[in-house]
Amino acid sequence: MIEKLKTEFEVEQKSEILYKIVIDIENLESTMLKLINTYEYITLDSINCRDDIEDGKFCITYILQTSARDHVLMLQTYINREDATLPTMHTLFPQAEIMERDLHEMFGIDFPGHPSLIDFVLEYWEELPPLRRDFDTLEFVNKMNPFRDQRNDNLDVKVEMKKRREEKKAKKAKAEAEAKAKAEKENPTKEVPNNE
């Protein structure tokens, strides 16, 4: 089956049973139908979104499985962040209905023809969708919870994560240096005499 798939698409093998294809958004619906009808990718496991803010794009990945559960396919496409729109897949995969609601709410992606793009988790949300990279969590928390102003534990997440990464890196380097020193102490290398 994969060999046949390779005759129609550029297929990248990610692992023993995981493959990936990248398509243009204009071909999404026709490709999805072909994958279902010709290749028996009948299960939609998930729809994921990555915010490539630097490129002004969202990377959308559909994870599909065959009826035999012997192959997993990542179908990847890109859409513009501004006016982000995707065709709904709920008629092909009923489980897409809830996945698309999540992407609509968290990233602001529209799915024309979707039957229920209503509040999902974030009731009465009026802010930028919270999983977009330009959403400022600290600013939102401070705005919604003014009692947090001037608190010592009101920390900038980006700064704190950078500090933790640096601490982890320093700890690892120290452990490696100590392990090397211990190994050298246990197995000292003999100097080779210089026979000149």
mmCIF file of C-alpha atoms in Angstrom:
data_model
loop_
_atom_site.group_PDB
_atom_site.id
_atom_site.type_symbol
_atom_site.label_atom_id
_atom_site.label_comp_id
_atom_site.label_asym_id
_atom_site.label_seq_id
_atom_site.Cartn_x
_atom_site.Cartn_y
_atom_site.Cartn_z
ATOM 1 C CA MET A 1 0.000 0.000 0.000
ATOM 2 C CA ILE A 2 2.792 2.445 0.881
ATOM 3 C CA GLU A 3 4.494 1.737 -2.448
ATOM 4 C CA LYS A 4 1.265 2.645 -4.237
ATOM 5 C CA LEU A 5 0.942 5.779 -2.093
ATOM 6 C CA LYS A 6 4.464 6.774 -3.170
ATOM 7 C CA THR A 7 3.373 6.773 -6.813
ATOM 8 C CA GLU A 8 0.907 9.601 -6.061
ATOM 9 C CA PHE A 9 2.559 11.545 -3.235
ATOM 10 C CA GLU A 10 5.976 12.407 -1.908
ATOM 11 C CA VAL A 11 6.008 10.139 1.151
ATOM 12 C CA GLU A 12 8.402 10.592 4.062
ATOM 13 C CA GLN A 13 8.838 7.638 6.397
ATOM 14 C CA LYS A 14 9.010 8.803 10.019
ATOM 15 C CA SER A 15 9.156 5.383 11.721
ATOM 16 C CA GLU A 16 8.354 1.745 11.011
ATOM 17 C CA ILE A 17 4.619 2.386 10.580
ATOM 18 C CA LEU A 18 4.427 6.197 10.495
ATOM 19 C CA TYR A 19 4.472 8.098 7.196
ATOM 20 C CA LYS A 20 3.977 11.730 6.246
ATOM 21 C CA ILE A 21 2.750 13.568 3.182
ATOM 22 C CA VAL A 22 2.480 17.325 2.670
ATOM 23 C CA ILE A 23 -0.178 18.722 0.355
ATOM 24 C CA ASP A 24 -1.502 22.107 -0.738
ATOM 25 C CA ILE A 25 -4.651 23.203 1.064
ATOM 26 C CA GLU A 26 -6.559 23.280 -2.262
ATOM 27 C CA ASN A 27 -6.124 19.493 -2.478
ATOM 28 C CA LEU A 28 -7.165 18.669 1.080
ATOM 29 C CA GLU A 29 -10.689 17.392 0.456
ATOM 30 C CA SER A 30 -9.852 15.376 -2.684
ATOM 31 C CA THR A 31 -6.771 13.881 -1.024
ATOM 32 C CA MET A 32 -8.736 12.959 2.078
ATOM 33 C CA LEU A 33 -11.376 11.191 -0.024
ATOM 34 C CA LYS A 34 -8.679 9.312 -1.928
ATOM 35 C CA LEU A 35 -6.977 8.234 1.314
ATOM 36 C CA ILE A 36 -10.271 6.893 2.647
ATOM 37 C CA ASN A 37 -11.534 5.183 -0.510
ATOM 38 C CA THR A 38 -8.302 3.955 -2.108
ATOM 39 C CA TYR A 39 -5.973 3.443 0.845
ATOM 40 C CA GLU A 40 -8.467 2.679 3.642
ATOM 41 C CA TYR A 41 -7.273 5.391 6.025
ATOM 42 C CA ILE A 42 -10.630 5.310 7.762
ATOM 43 C CA THR A 43 -9.806 6.569 11.258
ATOM 44 C CA LEU A 44 -8.997 10.168 12.142
ATOM 45 C CA ASP A 45 -6.959 10.071 15.350
ATOM 46 C CA SER A 46 -6.399 13.804 15.709
ATOM 47 C CA ILE A 47 -6.081 17.175 14.041
ATOM 48 C CA ASN A 48 -3.151 19.239 15.300
ATOM 49 C CA CYS A 49 -2.178 22.833 14.721
ATOM 50 C CA ARG A 50 1.270 24.440 14.976
ATOM 51 C CA ASP A 51 1.504 28.222 14.908
ATOM 52 C CA ASP A 52 4.333 29.191 12.535
ATOM 53 C CA ILE A 53 3.914 32.847 13.398
ATOM 54 C CA GLU A 54 7.180 33.858 11.698
ATOM 55 C CA ASP A 55 5.816 32.618 8.359
ATOM 56 C CA GLY A 56 2.255 33.849 8.945
ATOM 57 C CA LYS A 57 0.999 30.253 8.673
ATOM 58 C CA PHE A 58 -0.661 27.513 10.660
ATOM 59 C CA CYS A 59 0.658 24.011 10.012
ATOM 60 C CA ILE A 60 -2.288 21.606 10.203
ATOM 61 C CA THR A 61 -1.629 17.889 10.650
ATOM 62 C CA TYR A 62 -4.276 15.193 10.317
ATOM 63 C CA ILE A 63 -3.292 11.842 11.865
ATOM 64 C CA LEU A 64 -4.982 8.948 10.041
ATOM 65 C CA GLN A 65 -4.946 5.165 10.540
ATOM 66 C CA THR A 66 -5.773 2.337 8.176
ATOM 67 C CA SER A 67 -8.610 -0.098 8.816
ATOM 68 C CA ALA A 68 -5.996 -2.773 9.617
ATOM 69 C CA ARG A 69 -4.240 -0.415 12.078
ATOM 70 C CA ASP A 70 -0.934 -1.247 10.381
ATOM 71 C CA HIS A 71 -0.078 2.237 9.057
ATOM 72 C CA VAL A 72 -0.364 5.731 10.456
ATOM 73 C CA LEU A 73 -0.276 8.692 8.100
ATOM 74 C CA MET A 74 0.419 12.325 8.900
ATOM 75 C CA LEU A 75 -1.323 14.470 6.297
ATOM 76 C CA GLN A 76 0.095 17.978 6.603
ATOM 77 C CA THR A 77 -1.017 21.248 5.026
ATOM 78 C CA TYR A 78 -0.566 24.968 5.657
ATOM 79 C CA ILE A 79 -3.073 27.814 5.909
ATOM 80 C CA ASN A 80 -2.685 31.553 6.478
ATOM 81 C CA ARG A 81 -2.949 32.713 10.090
ATOM 82 C CA GLU A 82 -5.018 35.717 9.031
ATOM 83 C CA ASP A 83 -8.499 34.641 7.952
ATOM 84 C CA ALA A 84 -7.575 31.060 8.865
ATOM 85 C CA THR A 85 -10.083 28.738 7.205
ATOM 86 C CA LEU A 86 -10.206 24.976 6.701
ATOM 87 C CA PRO A 87 -12.825 22.781 5.059
ATOM 88 C CA THR A 88 -14.691 20.772 7.662
ATOM 89 C CA MET A 89 -14.069 17.033 7.711
ATOM 90 C CA HIS A 90 -17.013 16.151 9.961
ATOM 91 C CA THR A 91 -18.935 14.508 7.105
ATOM 92 C CA LEU A 92 -16.002 12.157 6.422
ATOM 93 C CA PHE A 93 -15.010 11.615 10.046
ATOM 94 C CA PRO A 94 -17.692 12.243 12.710
ATOM 95 C CA GLN A 95 -14.978 12.678 15.369
ATOM 96 C CA ALA A 96 -13.678 15.732 13.462
ATOM 97 C CA GLU A 97 -16.694 17.684 14.736
ATOM 98 C CA ILE A 98 -15.246 18.035 18.247
ATOM 99 C CA MET A 99 -11.639 18.389 17.060
ATOM 100 C CA GLU A 100 -12.584 21.278 14.783
ATOM 101 C CA ARG A 101 -14.497 22.993 17.573
ATOM 102 C CA ASP A 102 -11.314 22.848 19.643
ATOM 103 C CA LEU A 103 -9.175 24.311 16.827
ATOM 104 C CA HIS A 104 -11.786 27.009 16.235
ATOM 105 C CA GLU A 105 -11.735 28.078 19.857
ATOM 106 C CA MET A 106 -8.018 27.728 20.583
ATOM 107 C CA PHE A 107 -6.563 29.042 17.291
ATOM 108 C CA GLY A 108 -9.461 30.950 15.698
ATOM 109 C CA ILE A 109 -9.695 28.697 12.633
ATOM 110 C CA ASP A 110 -13.020 28.833 10.807
ATOM 111 C CA PHE A 111 -14.656 25.694 9.390
ATOM 112 C CA PRO A 112 -17.409 26.728 6.949
ATOM 113 C CA GLY A 113 -20.224 24.182 6.984
ATOM 114 C CA HIS A 114 -19.409 22.934 10.473
ATOM 115 C CA PRO A 115 -22.669 22.291 12.364
ATOM 116 C CA SER A 116 -21.713 23.587 15.823
ATOM 117 C CA LEU A 117 -18.874 26.091 16.131
ATOM 118 C CA ILE A 118 -20.194 27.335 19.462
ATOM 119 C CA ASP A 119 -18.450 27.882 22.792
ATOM 120 C CA PHE A 120 -16.611 24.735 23.722
ATOM 121 C CA VAL A 121 -14.452 25.295 26.791
ATOM 122 C CA LEU A 122 -13.899 29.055 26.848
ATOM 123 C CA GLU A 123 -17.395 30.386 27.478
ATOM 124 C CA TYR A 124 -17.898 34.026 26.456
ATOM 125 C CA TRP A 125 -14.250 34.322 25.358
ATOM 126 C CA GLU A 126 -13.552 37.674 23.658
ATOM 127 C CA GLU A 127 -9.759 37.658 23.616
ATOM 128 C CA LEU A 128 -7.267 36.475 21.012
ATOM 129 C CA PRO A 129 -7.454 32.653 20.769
ATOM 130 C CA PRO A 130 -5.220 31.442 23.617
ATOM 131 C CA LEU A 131 -3.024 28.945 21.735
ATOM 132 C CA ARG A 132 -1.860 31.489 19.180
ATOM 133 C CA ARG A 133 1.723 32.381 19.929
ATOM 134 C CA ASP A 134 0.974 36.105 20.051
ATOM 135 C CA PHE A 135 -1.483 35.605 22.916
ATOM 136 C CA ASP A 136 0.141 37.152 26.021
ATOM 137 C CA THR A 137 -0.796 34.916 28.942
ATOM 138 C CA LEU A 138 0.738 37.144 31.608
ATOM 139 C CA GLU A 139 -1.032 40.231 30.288
ATOM 140 C CA PHE A 140 -4.334 38.333 30.198
ATOM 141 C CA VAL A 141 -3.936 37.015 33.750
ATOM 142 C CA ASN A 142 -3.047 40.464 35.061
ATOM 143 C CA LYS A 143 -6.019 42.022 33.262
ATOM 144 C CA MET A 144 -8.489 39.399 34.475
ATOM 145 C CA ASN A 145 -7.021 39.130 37.982
ATOM 146 C CA PRO A 146 -5.898 42.602 39.090
ATOM 147 C CA PHE A 147 -5.320 41.313 42.627
ATOM 148 C CA ARG A 148 -2.143 39.656 41.245
ATOM 149 C CA ASP A 149 -0.499 43.013 40.486
ATOM 150 C CA GLN A 150 2.657 43.704 42.468
ATOM 151 C CA ARG A 151 2.859 40.141 43.799
ATOM 152 C CA ASN A 152 6.311 38.591 44.069
ATOM 153 C CA ASP A 153 5.094 35.353 42.453
ATOM 154 C CA ASN A 154 3.666 37.176 39.417
ATOM 155 C CA LEU A 155 6.405 35.990 37.053
ATOM 156 C CA ASP A 156 6.891 36.274 33.314
ATOM 157 C CA VAL A 157 6.500 32.728 31.964
ATOM 158 C CA LYS A 158 8.985 33.198 29.109
ATOM 159 C CA VAL A 159 11.675 34.566 31.423
ATOM 160 C CA GLU A 160 11.092 31.817 33.984
ATOM 161 C CA MET A 161 11.185 29.032 31.378
ATOM 162 C CA LYS A 162 14.456 30.408 29.971
ATOM 163 C CA LYS A 163 15.922 30.554 33.489
ATOM 164 C CA ARG A 164 14.854 26.940 34.170
ATOM 165 C CA ARG A 165 16.358 25.724 30.875
ATOM 166 C CA GLU A 166 19.662 27.463 31.722
ATOM 167 C CA GLU A 167 19.658 25.954 35.234
ATOM 168 C CA LYS A 168 18.974 22.492 33.806
ATOM 169 C CA LYS A 169 21.764 22.907 31.254
ATOM 170 C CA ALA A 170 24.221 24.053 33.951
ATOM 171 C CA LYS A 171 23.240 21.126 36.203
ATOM 172 C CA LYS A 172 23.784 18.668 33.342
ATOM 173 C CA ALA A 173 27.184 20.188 32.496
ATOM 174 C CA LYS A 174 28.222 19.979 36.153
ATOM 175 C CA ALA A 175 27.135 16.324 36.384
ATOM 176 C CA GLU A 176 29.063 15.491 33.199
ATOM 177 C CA ALA A 177 32.197 17.247 34.497
ATOM 178 C CA GLU A 178 31.959 15.386 37.823
ATOM 179 C CA ALA A 179 31.475 12.051 36.035
ATOM 180 C CA LYS A 180 34.490 12.751 33.818
ATOM 181 C CA ALA A 181 36.645 13.721 36.804
ATOM 182 C CA LYS A 182 35.574 10.556 38.644
ATOM 183 C CA ALA A 183 36.344 8.378 35.617
ATOM 184 C CA GLU A 184 39.782 9.974 35.240
ATOM 185 C CA LYS A 185 40.475 9.440 38.934
ATOM 186 C CA GLU A 186 39.481 5.764 38.782
ATOM 187 C CA ASN A 187 41.315 5.109 35.510
ATOM 188 C CA PRO A 188 44.254 7.509 35.303
ATOM 189 C CA THR A 189 45.923 7.530 31.938
ATOM 190 C CA LYS A 190 49.605 6.721 31.905
ATOM 191 C CA GLU A 191 51.878 9.148 30.181
ATOM 192 C CA VAL A 192 53.717 7.666 27.253
ATOM 193 C CA PRO A 193 57.444 8.305 27.654
ATOM 194 C CA ASN A 194 58.965 10.510 25.038
ATOM 195 C CA ASN A 195 61.798 8.506 23.379
ATOM 196 C CA GLU A 196 63.740 11.183 21.591
#
